[in-house]
Structures are given as structure tokens and as C-alpha cells.
Short mmCIF file of C-alpha atoms in Angstrom, two decimals:
data_model
loop_
_atom_site.label_atom_id
_atom_site.label_comp_id
_atom_site.label_asym_id
_atom_site.label_seq_id
_atom_site.Cartn_x
_atom_site.Cartn_y
_atom_site.Cartn_z
CA MET A 19 -4.59 29.85 -13.62
CA PRO A 20 -1.23 28.55 -12.44
CA ARG A 21 0.44 31.19 -10.39
CA THR A 22 4.12 31.76 -10.67
CA ASP A 23 5.87 32.77 -7.53
CA LEU A 24 9.56 32.94 -8.14
CA ARG A 25 11.52 33.85 -5.10
CA HIS A 26 14.92 34.59 -6.46
CA ASN A 27 16.55 37.05 -4.23
CA ASP A 28 20.21 37.70 -4.72
CA GLN A 29 20.51 39.52 -1.49
CA ALA A 30 19.26 36.52 0.43
CA ARG A 31 21.98 34.36 -1.07
CA GLN A 32 24.63 36.39 0.66
CA GLY A 33 23.91 34.66 3.92
CA ALA A 34 21.30 33.48 6.33
CA SER A 35 21.52 36.45 8.67
CA SER A 36 19.91 38.97 6.35
CA SER A 37 17.05 36.63 5.61
CA MET A 38 16.56 35.98 9.33
CA GLU A 39 15.88 39.66 9.86
CA ARG A 40 13.40 39.64 7.09
CA ARG A 41 11.67 36.66 8.63
CA MET A 42 11.41 38.33 11.99
CA SER A 43 9.88 41.43 10.50
CA THR A 44 6.97 39.60 8.91
CA PRO A 45 5.39 37.37 11.54
CA ASP A 46 2.47 35.40 10.19
CA SER A 47 0.65 33.03 12.51
CA ASP A 48 -0.96 31.25 9.59
CA ILE A 49 2.41 30.00 8.37
CA LYS A 50 3.38 26.70 9.88
CA VAL A 51 6.60 25.91 8.11
CA GLU A 52 9.02 28.38 6.66
CA VAL A 53 11.94 27.28 4.54
CA ARG A 54 14.50 30.04 4.03
CA ASN A 55 17.38 30.00 1.57
CA LEU A 56 18.04 26.30 2.08
CA THR A 57 21.37 25.45 0.42
CA LYS A 58 23.38 22.26 0.52
CA TYR A 59 26.79 21.33 -0.79
CA PHE A 60 28.30 17.87 -0.56
CA GLY A 61 31.94 18.84 -0.83
CA ARG A 62 31.99 20.71 -4.13
CA LEU A 63 28.75 19.21 -5.40
CA HIS A 64 26.06 21.85 -5.29
CA VAL A 65 22.82 19.99 -4.67
CA LEU A 66 20.34 22.51 -3.36
CA ASP A 67 20.43 26.16 -4.25
CA ASP A 68 18.63 28.71 -2.17
CA ILE A 69 15.26 27.08 -1.70
CA SER A 70 12.62 29.23 -0.01
CA PHE A 71 8.92 28.71 0.49
CA ASN A 72 6.21 28.76 3.14
CA ILE A 73 3.65 26.18 4.07
CA LYS A 74 0.42 27.17 5.74
CA ARG A 75 -1.01 25.36 8.71
CA GLY A 76 -2.80 22.24 7.53
CA GLU A 77 -1.74 22.66 3.94
CA PHE A 78 -1.09 19.75 1.59
CA VAL A 79 1.93 20.49 -0.61
CA CYS A 80 3.32 18.21 -3.28
CA VAL A 81 6.89 18.49 -4.49
CA VAL A 82 7.71 17.28 -8.00
CA GLY A 83 10.92 17.45 -9.92
CA PRO A 84 13.02 15.71 -12.52
CA THR A 85 14.78 12.47 -11.60
CA GLY A 86 17.91 12.95 -9.54
CA CYS A 87 17.12 16.56 -8.74
CA GLY A 88 17.89 16.16 -5.07
CA LYS A 89 14.41 15.52 -3.75
CA THR A 90 15.72 13.10 -1.18
CA THR A 91 18.45 15.48 -0.05
CA PHE A 92 15.79 18.13 0.26
CA LEU A 93 13.72 15.87 2.50
CA ASN A 94 16.67 14.79 4.57
CA LEU A 95 17.37 18.45 5.26
CA LEU A 96 13.80 18.98 6.38
CA THR A 97 13.98 16.05 8.80
CA ARG A 98 17.40 17.09 10.04
CA ILE A 99 19.07 13.88 8.99
CA TYR A 100 21.45 16.26 7.14
CA SER A 101 22.43 19.76 8.24
CA PRO A 102 22.05 22.56 5.71
CA THR A 103 25.12 24.36 4.40
CA ARG A 104 23.18 27.63 4.50
CA GLY A 105 19.66 28.64 5.34
CA ASP A 106 17.24 27.04 7.75
CA LEU A 107 13.85 25.52 8.33
CA PHE A 108 11.47 27.14 10.78
CA ILE A 109 8.40 25.64 12.37
CA ASP A 110 6.04 28.07 14.09
CA GLY A 111 8.80 30.66 13.71
CA GLU A 112 11.40 28.59 15.55
CA SER A 113 14.35 26.82 14.01
CA ALA A 114 13.16 23.26 13.51
CA ASP A 115 14.37 20.99 16.29
CA PRO A 116 13.39 17.35 16.47
CA LYS A 117 13.48 17.63 20.27
CA LYS A 118 10.83 20.31 20.30
CA HIS A 119 8.86 19.75 17.13
CA ASN A 120 7.03 16.78 15.89
CA LEU A 121 8.33 15.75 12.49
CA ALA A 122 7.05 12.57 10.94
CA PHE A 123 8.36 10.89 7.85
CA VAL A 124 7.04 8.22 5.54
CA PHE A 125 9.99 6.63 3.80
CA GLN A 126 9.98 5.31 0.29
CA GLU A 127 11.23 1.88 1.36
CA PRO A 128 9.12 -0.22 3.71
CA SER A 129 10.17 0.88 7.17
CA ALA A 130 7.74 -0.89 9.49
CA PHE A 131 9.66 -2.71 12.20
CA PRO A 132 9.47 -6.43 11.39
CA TRP A 133 9.70 -7.40 15.06
CA LEU A 134 6.59 -5.47 16.08
CA THR A 135 2.98 -6.25 15.36
CA VAL A 136 0.85 -3.79 13.43
CA GLU A 137 -0.52 -2.26 16.61
CA LYS A 138 2.89 -2.01 18.27
CA ASN A 139 4.31 -0.42 15.14
CA LEU A 140 1.61 2.21 15.35
CA ARG A 141 2.36 2.79 19.05
CA PHE A 142 6.11 2.98 18.52
CA GLY A 143 6.58 6.69 17.91
CA LEU A 144 4.09 7.65 20.59
CA GLU A 145 5.85 5.48 23.15
CA ILE A 146 9.21 6.93 22.18
CA LYS A 147 7.72 10.35 22.92
CA LYS A 148 6.49 8.94 26.24
CA LEU A 149 2.91 10.12 25.86
CA ALA A 150 0.35 9.04 28.43
CA LYS A 151 -0.98 5.55 27.90
CA ASP A 152 -4.61 6.59 27.45
CA VAL A 153 -3.59 9.15 24.82
CA ILE A 154 -1.65 6.48 22.96
CA ASP A 155 -4.56 4.01 23.21
CA GLU A 156 -7.00 6.55 21.90
CA ARG A 157 -4.89 7.68 18.96
CA VAL A 158 -3.90 4.18 17.93
CA GLU A 159 -7.50 2.97 18.09
CA MET A 160 -8.55 5.87 15.92
CA ILE A 161 -5.87 5.20 13.32
CA ILE A 162 -6.60 1.47 13.29
CA LYS A 163 -10.25 2.23 12.70
CA MET A 164 -9.57 4.81 10.00
CA LEU A 165 -7.24 2.51 8.12
CA GLY A 166 -9.43 -0.56 8.59
CA LEU A 167 -6.63 -2.51 10.26
CA GLN A 168 -8.80 -4.06 13.01
CA ASP A 169 -8.30 -7.60 11.77
CA LEU A 170 -4.59 -7.14 11.22
CA ARG A 171 -3.58 -5.53 14.50
CA ASP A 172 -1.76 -8.58 15.86
CA ARG A 173 -0.09 -9.54 12.60
CA TYR A 174 3.56 -8.97 11.82
CA PRO A 175 4.50 -6.83 8.81
CA HIS A 176 5.89 -9.75 6.79
CA GLN A 177 2.47 -11.37 6.94
CA LEU A 178 0.90 -8.40 5.18
CA SER A 179 0.81 -7.21 1.61
CA VAL A 180 3.09 -4.35 0.56
CA SER A 181 0.17 -1.93 0.56
CA SER A 182 -0.93 -2.88 4.07
CA GLU A 183 2.61 -2.48 5.27
CA GLN A 184 2.74 0.98 3.75
CA ARG A 185 -0.55 1.80 5.46
CA ILE A 186 1.03 0.98 8.82
CA ILE A 187 3.81 3.44 8.12
CA ILE A 188 1.34 6.11 7.03
CA GLY A 189 -0.74 5.44 10.13
CA ARG A 190 2.33 5.52 12.35
CA ALA A 191 3.20 8.94 10.95
CA PHE A 192 -0.31 10.42 11.25
CA ALA A 193 -0.70 9.06 14.79
CA MET A 194 2.10 11.37 15.90
CA HIS A 195 -0.11 14.40 15.11
CA PRO A 196 3.04 15.84 13.57
CA ASP A 197 3.72 19.52 13.04
CA LEU A 198 4.97 18.50 9.64
CA LEU A 199 4.48 15.19 7.87
CA LEU A 200 6.92 14.42 5.09
CA MET A 201 6.22 11.66 2.61
CA ASP A 202 8.88 10.52 0.18
CA GLU A 203 7.31 8.77 -2.81
CA PRO A 204 5.42 6.44 -0.49
CA TYR A 205 3.71 4.70 -3.39
CA GLY A 206 6.74 4.40 -5.63
CA GLN A 207 6.59 0.64 -5.85
CA MET A 208 2.86 0.10 -6.02
CA ASP A 209 0.51 -0.70 -8.83
CA VAL A 210 -2.08 1.77 -10.05
CA LYS A 211 -5.03 0.38 -8.14
CA LEU A 212 -3.32 0.41 -4.73
CA ARG A 213 -1.96 3.83 -5.49
CA PHE A 214 -5.46 5.27 -6.06
CA PHE A 215 -6.70 3.59 -2.94
CA LEU A 216 -3.90 4.85 -0.71
CA GLU A 217 -3.99 8.34 -2.19
CA ASP A 218 -7.61 8.63 -1.11
CA GLU A 219 -6.72 7.24 2.27
CA VAL A 220 -4.04 9.85 2.86
CA ILE A 221 -6.41 12.61 1.71
CA ARG A 222 -8.99 11.38 4.20
CA LEU A 223 -6.51 11.23 7.09
CA TRP A 224 -5.23 14.66 6.20
CA GLN A 225 -8.74 16.14 6.05
CA GLU A 226 -9.76 14.64 9.38
CA LEU A 227 -6.59 15.37 11.33
CA GLY A 228 -5.60 18.67 9.70
CA THR A 229 -1.95 17.65 9.45
CA THR A 230 0.50 19.77 7.45
CA VAL A 231 1.85 17.51 4.71
CA VAL A 232 4.75 17.70 2.27
CA PHE A 233 4.42 14.91 -0.26
CA ILE A 234 7.26 14.17 -2.66
CA THR A 235 6.49 12.30 -5.84
CA HIS A 236 7.68 11.88 -9.38
CA ASN A 237 4.17 11.15 -10.54
CA ILE A 238 2.63 14.39 -11.79
CA GLU A 239 -0.89 13.02 -11.92
CA GLU A 240 -0.60 12.00 -8.29
CA ALA A 241 0.62 15.47 -7.37
CA VAL A 242 -2.27 17.19 -9.13
CA TYR A 243 -4.73 14.74 -7.58
CA MET A 244 -3.61 15.36 -4.02
CA ALA A 245 -2.01 18.76 -3.65
CA GLN A 246 -3.35 22.16 -2.75
CA ARG A 247 -0.09 23.53 -4.04
CA ILE A 248 2.66 21.99 -6.13
CA LEU A 249 6.30 23.01 -5.87
CA ILE A 250 8.22 22.27 -9.05
CA LEU A 251 11.93 21.74 -8.51
CA SER A 252 14.61 22.34 -11.14
CA THR A 253 17.59 20.15 -12.04
CA LYS A 254 20.76 20.33 -9.96
CA PRO A 255 21.61 22.62 -8.30
CA THR A 256 18.00 22.37 -7.27
CA THR A 257 15.82 25.33 -6.56
CA VAL A 258 12.08 25.95 -6.55
CA LYS A 259 11.31 26.68 -10.18
CA GLU A 260 7.67 27.47 -9.73
CA GLU A 261 4.68 27.09 -7.45
CA VAL A 262 1.34 25.97 -8.86
CA VAL A 263 -1.84 26.32 -6.85
CA VAL A 264 -4.34 23.55 -7.44
CA ASP A 265 -7.79 24.70 -6.34
CA LEU A 266 -9.93 21.98 -7.88
CA PRO A 267 -12.79 20.60 -5.80
CA ARG A 268 -12.47 17.15 -4.23
CA PRO A 269 -12.85 14.34 -5.02
CA ARG A 270 -10.89 15.24 -8.12
CA ARG A 271 -11.36 13.58 -11.45
CA PHE A 272 -8.50 12.61 -13.68
CA ASP A 273 -10.50 13.40 -16.83
CA ASP A 274 -11.69 16.83 -15.68
CA PRO A 275 -10.42 19.34 -18.34
CA ASP A 276 -9.10 21.64 -15.61
CA PHE A 277 -7.24 18.72 -14.06
CA VAL A 278 -5.73 17.81 -17.41
CA ALA A 279 -4.76 21.42 -18.03
CA ILE A 280 -2.87 21.68 -14.75
CA ARG A 281 -1.24 18.30 -15.30
CA ASN A 282 -0.05 19.34 -18.74
CA TYR A 283 1.20 22.63 -17.43
CA VAL A 284 3.23 20.99 -14.67
CA THR A 285 4.57 18.39 -17.10
CA GLU A 286 5.66 21.18 -19.41
CA LYS A 287 7.43 23.00 -16.56
CA ILE A 288 9.19 19.92 -15.27
CA LYS A 289 10.80 19.12 -18.61
CA TRP A 290 14.49 19.69 -18.52
CA TRP A 291 15.42 18.36 -21.95
CA MET B 22 -17.64 -34.58 -10.74
CA ASN B 23 -14.47 -36.38 -11.47
CA GLN B 24 -12.81 -34.36 -14.12
CA PRO B 25 -9.71 -35.89 -15.62
CA ILE B 26 -6.66 -33.84 -14.69
CA VAL B 27 -4.87 -32.61 -17.76
CA MET B 28 -1.11 -32.79 -17.47
CA SER B 29 1.72 -32.52 -19.91
CA ASP B 30 4.57 -35.00 -19.89
CA MET B 31 6.77 -32.41 -18.32
CA GLU B 32 4.33 -31.80 -15.46
CA ARG B 33 3.97 -35.51 -14.90
CA ARG B 34 7.72 -35.84 -14.64
CA GLU B 35 7.83 -32.95 -12.17
CA LEU B 36 5.21 -34.64 -10.02
CA LEU B 37 7.11 -37.89 -10.10
CA TRP B 38 10.29 -36.18 -8.96
CA LYS B 39 8.42 -34.42 -6.18
CA ARG B 40 7.30 -37.80 -4.88
CA ILE B 41 10.78 -39.23 -5.23
CA HIS B 42 12.21 -36.36 -3.21
CA ARG B 43 9.84 -37.20 -0.39
CA VAL B 44 11.04 -40.81 -0.27
CA LEU B 45 14.76 -40.09 -0.60
CA PRO B 46 15.48 -39.31 3.10
CA PHE B 47 14.04 -42.66 4.15
CA LEU B 48 16.03 -44.34 1.43
CA SER B 49 19.28 -42.86 2.72
CA LEU B 50 18.42 -43.91 6.27
CA GLY B 51 17.72 -47.45 5.03
CA LEU B 52 21.01 -47.46 3.12
CA LEU B 53 22.90 -46.44 6.25
CA LEU B 54 21.33 -49.28 8.23
CA ALA B 55 22.11 -51.77 5.47
CA LEU B 56 25.69 -50.56 5.38
CA TRP B 57 25.89 -50.94 9.14
CA VAL B 58 24.66 -54.52 9.00
CA TYR B 59 27.02 -55.26 6.13
CA VAL B 60 30.24 -53.95 7.71
CA SER B 61 29.49 -55.63 11.04
CA GLN B 62 29.06 -59.09 9.52
CA GLY B 63 31.58 -61.89 9.89
CA GLU B 64 33.62 -63.28 12.78
CA ASN B 65 36.40 -60.70 12.86
CA ALA B 66 34.35 -57.65 11.95
CA ARG B 67 35.82 -54.46 13.40
CA PHE B 68 32.48 -52.79 13.79
CA PRO B 69 29.77 -53.63 16.35
CA SER B 70 26.55 -54.90 14.82
CA PRO B 71 23.14 -53.28 15.47
CA GLY B 72 22.26 -56.28 17.65
CA ALA B 73 25.40 -55.96 19.75
CA THR B 74 24.79 -52.24 20.20
CA TRP B 75 21.20 -52.86 21.31
CA ASP B 76 22.41 -55.50 23.77
CA ARG B 77 24.96 -53.03 25.13
CA PHE B 78 22.15 -50.53 25.63
CA LEU B 79 20.15 -53.08 27.64
CA LEU B 80 23.28 -53.96 29.64
CA ILE B 81 24.09 -50.40 30.64
CA MET B 82 20.48 -49.90 31.70
CA ARG B 83 20.75 -52.96 33.98
CA HIS B 84 24.36 -52.45 35.10
CA PRO B 85 25.09 -48.75 35.14
CA ILE B 86 28.67 -47.54 34.67
CA LYS B 87 29.88 -45.53 37.66
CA GLY B 88 26.33 -45.58 38.97
CA LEU B 89 24.79 -43.97 35.90
CA THR B 90 22.78 -45.40 33.01
CA ILE B 91 23.29 -43.98 29.53
CA PHE B 92 20.62 -41.40 30.28
CA GLY B 93 22.43 -40.43 33.47
CA HIS B 94 25.60 -39.82 31.50
CA VAL B 95 23.76 -37.82 28.86
CA TRP B 96 22.23 -35.75 31.63
CA ALA B 97 25.65 -35.18 33.22
CA SER B 98 26.98 -33.86 29.91
CA LEU B 99 23.90 -31.75 29.34
CA GLN B 100 24.24 -30.12 32.75
CA ARG B 101 27.78 -29.02 31.96
CA VAL B 102 26.64 -27.74 28.57
CA CYS B 103 23.73 -25.82 30.08
CA ILE B 104 25.75 -24.07 32.76
CA ALA B 105 28.50 -23.16 30.29
CA LEU B 106 26.02 -22.00 27.67
CA ILE B 107 24.07 -19.75 30.02
CA CYS B 108 27.31 -18.06 31.07
CA ALA B 109 28.48 -17.86 27.45
CA TRP B 110 25.18 -16.34 26.31
CA LEU B 111 25.08 -13.75 29.09
CA PHE B 112 28.66 -12.73 28.57
CA GLY B 113 28.71 -13.19 24.80
CA ILE B 114 25.56 -11.21 24.05
CA ALA B 115 26.69 -8.37 26.32
CA PHE B 116 30.13 -8.37 24.73
CA GLY B 117 28.70 -8.56 21.21
CA ILE B 118 26.37 -5.63 21.86
CA LEU B 119 29.20 -3.63 23.40
CA THR B 120 31.53 -4.15 20.45
CA GLY B 121 28.87 -4.15 17.76
CA TRP B 122 27.15 -0.96 18.83
CA TYR B 123 29.92 1.23 20.24
CA ARG B 124 32.65 1.95 17.73
CA LYS B 125 35.27 2.74 20.37
CA SER B 126 34.95 -0.53 22.21
CA ASP B 127 34.88 -2.25 18.83
CA SER B 128 38.32 -0.92 17.90
CA LEU B 129 39.58 -1.56 21.42
CA LEU B 130 38.29 -5.08 22.08
CA THR B 131 37.59 -6.80 18.78
CA PRO B 132 41.26 -7.40 17.81
CA LEU B 133 41.83 -9.11 21.17
CA PHE B 134 38.76 -11.23 20.70
CA THR B 135 39.75 -12.17 17.16
CA ALA B 136 43.10 -13.42 18.46
CA PHE B 137 41.34 -15.32 21.23
CA ARG B 138 38.81 -17.02 18.99
CA SER B 139 41.39 -18.18 16.45
CA VAL B 140 42.85 -20.45 19.17
CA PRO B 141 40.88 -23.73 19.14
CA PRO B 142 39.33 -24.40 22.55
CA LEU B 143 41.16 -27.70 22.89
CA ALA B 144 44.49 -25.84 22.89
CA TRP B 145 43.50 -24.51 26.29
CA ILE B 146 43.42 -27.98 27.84
CA PRO B 147 46.98 -28.02 29.23
CA LEU B 148 46.75 -24.59 30.82
CA ILE B 149 43.30 -25.16 32.21
CA THR B 150 44.34 -28.51 33.64
CA ILE B 151 47.34 -26.95 35.38
CA TRP B 152 45.27 -24.11 36.78
CA PHE B 153 42.11 -25.92 37.80
CA GLY B 154 42.85 -29.65 37.84
CA LEU B 155 40.36 -32.21 36.57
CA GLY B 156 37.18 -31.32 38.43
CA GLU B 157 33.88 -29.99 37.18
CA PHE B 158 34.89 -26.34 36.77
CA PRO B 159 37.64 -26.83 34.14
CA LYS B 160 35.24 -28.86 31.99
CA ILE B 161 32.60 -26.16 32.13
CA LEU B 162 35.23 -23.52 31.45
CA LEU B 163 36.36 -25.39 28.36
CA VAL B 164 32.81 -25.62 27.05
CA PHE B 165 32.39 -21.92 27.78
CA ILE B 166 35.53 -21.12 25.76
CA GLY B 167 34.27 -23.31 22.93
CA SER B 168 30.83 -21.72 22.73
CA ILE B 169 31.68 -18.07 23.24
CA PRO B 170 32.99 -17.19 19.73
CA ALA B 171 29.80 -18.11 17.86
CA ILE B 172 27.53 -16.05 20.08
CA VAL B 173 29.87 -13.04 20.15
CA VAL B 174 30.49 -13.01 16.39
CA ASN B 175 26.79 -13.26 15.54
CA THR B 176 25.64 -10.68 18.07
CA HIS B 177 28.40 -8.36 16.94
CA ALA B 178 27.37 -8.70 13.29
CA GLY B 179 23.69 -8.20 14.13
CA MET B 180 24.39 -5.05 16.09
CA ARG B 181 26.89 -3.68 13.61
CA PHE B 182 24.62 -3.96 10.59
CA VAL B 183 21.30 -2.72 11.88
CA GLN B 184 19.48 -1.47 8.80
CA LYS B 185 19.94 2.25 8.52
CA ILE B 186 16.31 2.90 7.75
CA TYR B 187 15.23 1.55 11.15
CA LEU B 188 17.62 3.89 12.88
CA ASP B 189 16.39 6.74 10.66
CA VAL B 190 12.87 6.05 11.86
CA GLY B 191 14.22 6.36 15.39
CA THR B 192 15.96 9.65 14.55
CA MET B 193 12.77 10.95 13.03
CA PHE B 194 10.77 10.15 16.17
CA ASN B 195 13.59 11.76 18.15
CA ALA B 196 14.51 8.59 20.00
CA ASN B 197 17.43 9.03 22.40
CA ALA B 198 20.52 6.82 22.32
CA ARG B 199 19.14 4.37 24.88
CA GLN B 200 15.83 4.00 23.04
CA LYS B 201 17.66 3.42 19.77
CA LEU B 202 19.73 0.69 21.38
CA PHE B 203 16.97 -1.10 23.27
CA LYS B 204 13.94 -0.44 21.08
CA ILE B 205 15.51 -0.66 17.63
CA ALA B 206 19.02 -2.09 17.45
CA ILE B 207 18.67 -5.04 19.83
CA PRO B 208 15.28 -6.21 18.54
CA SER B 209 16.49 -5.98 14.96
CA ALA B 210 19.58 -8.01 15.87
CA LEU B 211 17.58 -10.75 17.62
CA ASP B 212 17.57 -13.12 14.67
CA ALA B 213 21.35 -12.80 14.37
CA ILE B 214 21.65 -13.37 18.11
CA PHE B 215 19.55 -16.49 17.78
CA ALA B 216 21.74 -17.74 14.97
CA GLY B 217 24.61 -17.36 17.45
CA ILE B 218 22.67 -19.25 20.09
CA ARG B 219 22.13 -22.13 17.67
CA THR B 220 25.75 -22.31 16.57
CA SER B 221 27.10 -21.95 20.10
CA THR B 222 24.83 -24.75 21.30
CA SER B 223 26.18 -27.21 18.78
CA ALA B 224 29.74 -26.04 19.47
CA ALA B 225 29.21 -26.57 23.21
CA TRP B 226 27.93 -30.08 22.63
CA MET B 227 31.09 -30.91 20.68
CA VAL B 228 33.51 -29.41 23.17
CA VAL B 229 31.89 -31.09 26.17
CA LEU B 230 32.92 -34.48 24.76
CA ALA B 231 36.53 -33.43 24.53
CA ALA B 232 36.37 -31.95 28.01
CA GLU B 233 34.98 -35.18 29.44
CA MET B 234 37.69 -37.23 27.79
CA LEU B 235 40.16 -35.46 30.11
CA GLY B 236 39.04 -37.58 33.00
CA GLY B 237 36.11 -37.76 35.31
CA LYS B 238 33.39 -40.17 36.20
CA SER B 239 30.43 -39.14 34.10
CA GLY B 240 29.31 -37.87 30.72
CA VAL B 241 29.10 -39.31 27.23
CA GLY B 242 32.70 -38.32 26.51
CA PHE B 243 33.75 -40.37 29.51
CA LEU B 244 31.74 -43.33 28.16
CA ILE B 245 33.58 -43.17 24.85
CA ILE B 246 36.99 -43.15 26.52
CA ARG B 247 35.84 -45.96 28.81
CA GLY B 248 34.73 -47.99 25.79
CA MET B 249 38.01 -47.34 24.01
CA ASP B 250 40.11 -48.35 27.04
CA SER B 251 38.25 -51.63 27.51
CA LEU B 252 37.87 -52.33 23.76
CA ASP B 253 34.11 -52.18 24.27
CA MET B 254 33.17 -50.96 20.77
CA PRO B 255 29.39 -51.44 21.20
CA LEU B 256 29.60 -48.97 24.12
CA VAL B 257 31.50 -46.50 21.94
CA LEU B 258 28.97 -46.78 19.16
CA LEU B 259 26.05 -46.55 21.57
CA SER B 260 27.52 -43.34 23.00
CA MET B 261 28.03 -41.97 19.52
CA ILE B 262 24.40 -42.63 18.62
CA PHE B 263 23.22 -40.84 21.75
CA ILE B 264 25.54 -37.93 21.06
CA GLY B 265 24.02 -37.62 17.60
CA LEU B 266 20.47 -37.84 18.90
CA VAL B 267 20.99 -35.30 21.65
CA GLY B 268 22.77 -32.95 19.24
CA ALA B 269 19.84 -33.11 16.86
CA LEU B 270 17.41 -32.61 19.74
CA LEU B 271 19.30 -29.53 20.93
CA ALA B 272 19.16 -28.07 17.43
CA ILE B 273 15.42 -28.62 17.26
CA ILE B 274 14.86 -27.13 20.72
CA THR B 275 16.81 -23.96 19.95
CA GLN B 276 14.93 -23.60 16.67
CA LEU B 277 11.56 -23.95 18.39
CA THR B 278 12.58 -21.49 21.09
CA GLU B 279 13.47 -18.99 18.41
CA LEU B 280 10.09 -19.41 16.73
CA LEU B 281 8.39 -18.97 20.09
CA LEU B 282 10.36 -15.89 21.18
CA CYS B 283 10.74 -14.21 17.78
CA PRO B 284 7.58 -15.10 15.87
CA TRP B 285 8.39 -12.53 13.19
CA THR B 286 11.34 -14.59 11.96
CA ARG B 287 8.87 -17.20 10.77
CA LYS B 288 9.04 -16.77 7.05
CA GLN B 289 6.00 -16.00 5.01
CA SER B 290 4.48 -19.27 3.87
CA ASN B 291 3.28 -18.10 0.50
#
């Protein structure tokens, strides 16, 4: 059942220009995000090697890979915190530009602003974008309701539990109605129960808002539980080793034999020893 | 239901110590008073007794010095401190943000400021006296000089070390430079700025005494010099007590203001 889709193309490695032409020649309105030949060197250190893949509109993609494989570098390239050495990221066919496109990011570390209340944290990104006040009100109300934060709206982050704080950040990201939402191991530091709870919450938000999500994790079970498609990264220099489509019905069950089969398959592929 | 509380010896000892810790501050206060009474005993004691100090308090309330009771003098000192502090905060916070946030102005201005702040404020007294005489302005200027370093250094540090993740959130939401400064950097530096406000307030209260010793007709510093000149030690001690009380009061007020203006700095209680 897992589908392999290796995209090694030596010609594309020669440079971005040839791949650009190829991109232009195959317009596809269903593709939201297009990553082409993304390559990154830090000095001589080759971190990312020719990563290419597409993400469909409203798709939920999980990215898994061995420890230290450059997942964070990969994400920082997508958000434009770093510039790629070669290759590019396209959103709706245009080179991704934070000025034009809406990128949202859920960091691994708690990143709610301690000086703002829950509600003001949720409003922050929308106010930065200078949206109309009634639009902001409406979106924030909706997110507060969906996340069940009504009673906490005037609290400060330090008064909340770690999981509630992470929910603010997730809410803040979804409230942007982003073109692309990137999540970097958002549940890395949480216990199993909270993890299950928040995984379902993200799935619900995603289903209701139709956001395109890239979710990075080192937890294979989590990836199989959430993703429509899993990208497996290799060790450094990192490239996409394989894509696995997960077409199990939701809500998924951890003990479903199909689920276990996919999980085992991905685990097998991720092994680098 | 009155169930007996089960406790080990160790727990009982812990509880005992907890109670002792609660009593200790009062004990030290009592010891200080006892020491005071002790050293002020005898005919040729060199230290005014609590009774003499209390009498001096009543006297100054009935016969003000230079037309002011002790509270009048405290108020005179406080006015100087307030004017100087407001100027120091306005200038210091602006300067700290400028040098903490913009690298170029940091390299340009911070060395100058470091040289300036390593000169103790009292070293300015001769120059300031020659330039501005002995009026009100030189005193306020001296307090200003004394309180500026704390506020600048703290604001600078707060602005320089804004956590990167907060700025990354700004980058991600495509915040422009102004939004990053006003919506992220300054709010995140507020607790550092408030630390500067606290330190500069206590520094100002110290320097105002020195400034008032230069001459003048009012202020607690003036009272101390007056007491020294006329060998009126109860007056000196009375002034010292008021200086201590007002200093403590100022510390409490700044702390409360911080809690009021920056409620998120209140630490989690459990």
C-alpha cells in the first residue's frame, strides 16, 4: 500500500533555472505549495540536498526523519527565516514571500507572548496584518470557542498549563487562515494524554478550516495518526527518502492492523543504522 | 472527625523550623531596639536614646526648622527626587532603547556612556557648583546624574536580549521593524525596564541626601548637616530613621506599580 515516489532528478540538481521551466510548464491549480530542489549549505556543511515535493490545497502532511536530520533547517527554509542555497518554495505558483503569503508557524518551544493575555495573544498576528476589527473579533471568537478557552481568555500564559499554552499558539496560527501552517514538533514536551488530546484538536481545526498543514514530528505513531501523507527524510545531507500515503478513515485507531502496518513500514524506512 | 495527624520526627522538625523562620524577623527587630537602648545608656553616651529621638520628633513638629516640620523636609527631598527621576526615566528609557535595539548607536554611544557612568555622581559636585551655584537646579541635576545609569543599563540589557523566539514569531507574521520594536521588543523588555526603575529610585534617594548637604534650606540631607553642625544627634538620628522609612516606602511603591502595570510579571503561585 505505501507508495514510493522518489524524485531524484540529476538534471534538476544542476540549478534552479531548469526546474523553474519545468514548473511553469505544468500548472496545477490543485497544488498549493511546491517545493523545488531545496538545497542548503552552511559553509561546507551540506544540510539539505535537493528536496522536492508538492502539497495539495488543504492537505495534511507529516514530515518524519531521524534525529538531527535537518528538520528544523528544513522548516526555517520554508518560513524564510533562512534563505535557500539553491531551489525555492512556491505558494500558488509564486515564490513564497512573507509579505504576500500567509505563513504560520507553531514553534516547538512555548512562544506565546507572556505580556499578552490569551485573547490578545490570539489577536496578535491578525493585528500585525492590520485586518479589520470585526474580522479579527469574529475569527478570535471562533478559535476561542473551538479550543474551549472561554474561561481563560483574560489569563496570562504563565497562569496556564503547558498544554493550554500550546493551544494558544496553535489557535494563534490557525486564526491567521494561513496559506501554509508549519508545526515543528509542537507536542515534543508533552505527556501521552495531552498529546492525544491536542492531536485530535489540531485534526478538528484542520478539518473545519481547511488549512494546509505541514507537521514535523519524530513520533511515527503521531505521524500515522494525523497525516494524509508522510514524507520520510534521510540522514544528512537530507533529502526526501520516500512518501507514504495514509488513507485510513478517521478517527484512526492505534490498534487497527492497517495502522500498525503503516507504522511499522515507516519505522523500517526511517532506520539509518 | 479529629484524626490524629501522623508526622515523622523529621517532618515535625521541619514544621518547627518553619515557625521559627516566621518569628525571626521580629526577633531581629527586637534585638536592634535592645541594642539601641543599650548603647544610648549612661551619662556620656555618644548615641541618642529612643526617648531623646522621640522628643526631638515632637520638638520639630512644634518648632519647625526653616519653617518646615520633618514631613515638610521629607516632602522637599521627595520633590527633587521625583522631578529628577521623571527626567531620568524619560531620557534613560529612550537612550536604553536606542542603544539596546540599534546596533549602530550601540557601538557609537555605549562606550561614552560606560565612561560617564563609571564616574560617581558625587564627583560632579565641584563642576556643577561652579556652573549652576547652589540653587534647586544643581541638586536635581545631581540626582538625575545619580539615577540615570541604572535605568539605562537595565533598559539596554532588556532590549539587547529580547528572546529570539519572540522576534521569530514577529518575522513569521511578517511584522515590520516598527511593529517588532513596539509590539514585541519593548513589551518583552518591560520587566527589565522596571528593574531599572526600582534601582534608579533607590539611587536617587541616596544621591539627593548628598546633594542637599551642599547647602540649602530644606530636605532631609539638610537636616542631617544641620544636626551635625549643632551637635544635635537626636535630629541626625531622627532624619536617618525617616530616610530609611521613605526609602523602604519608595521600594514598595515601585514594586506595586510594577505589579499593577505589568501583571504578567507576577510569578505563578503554585
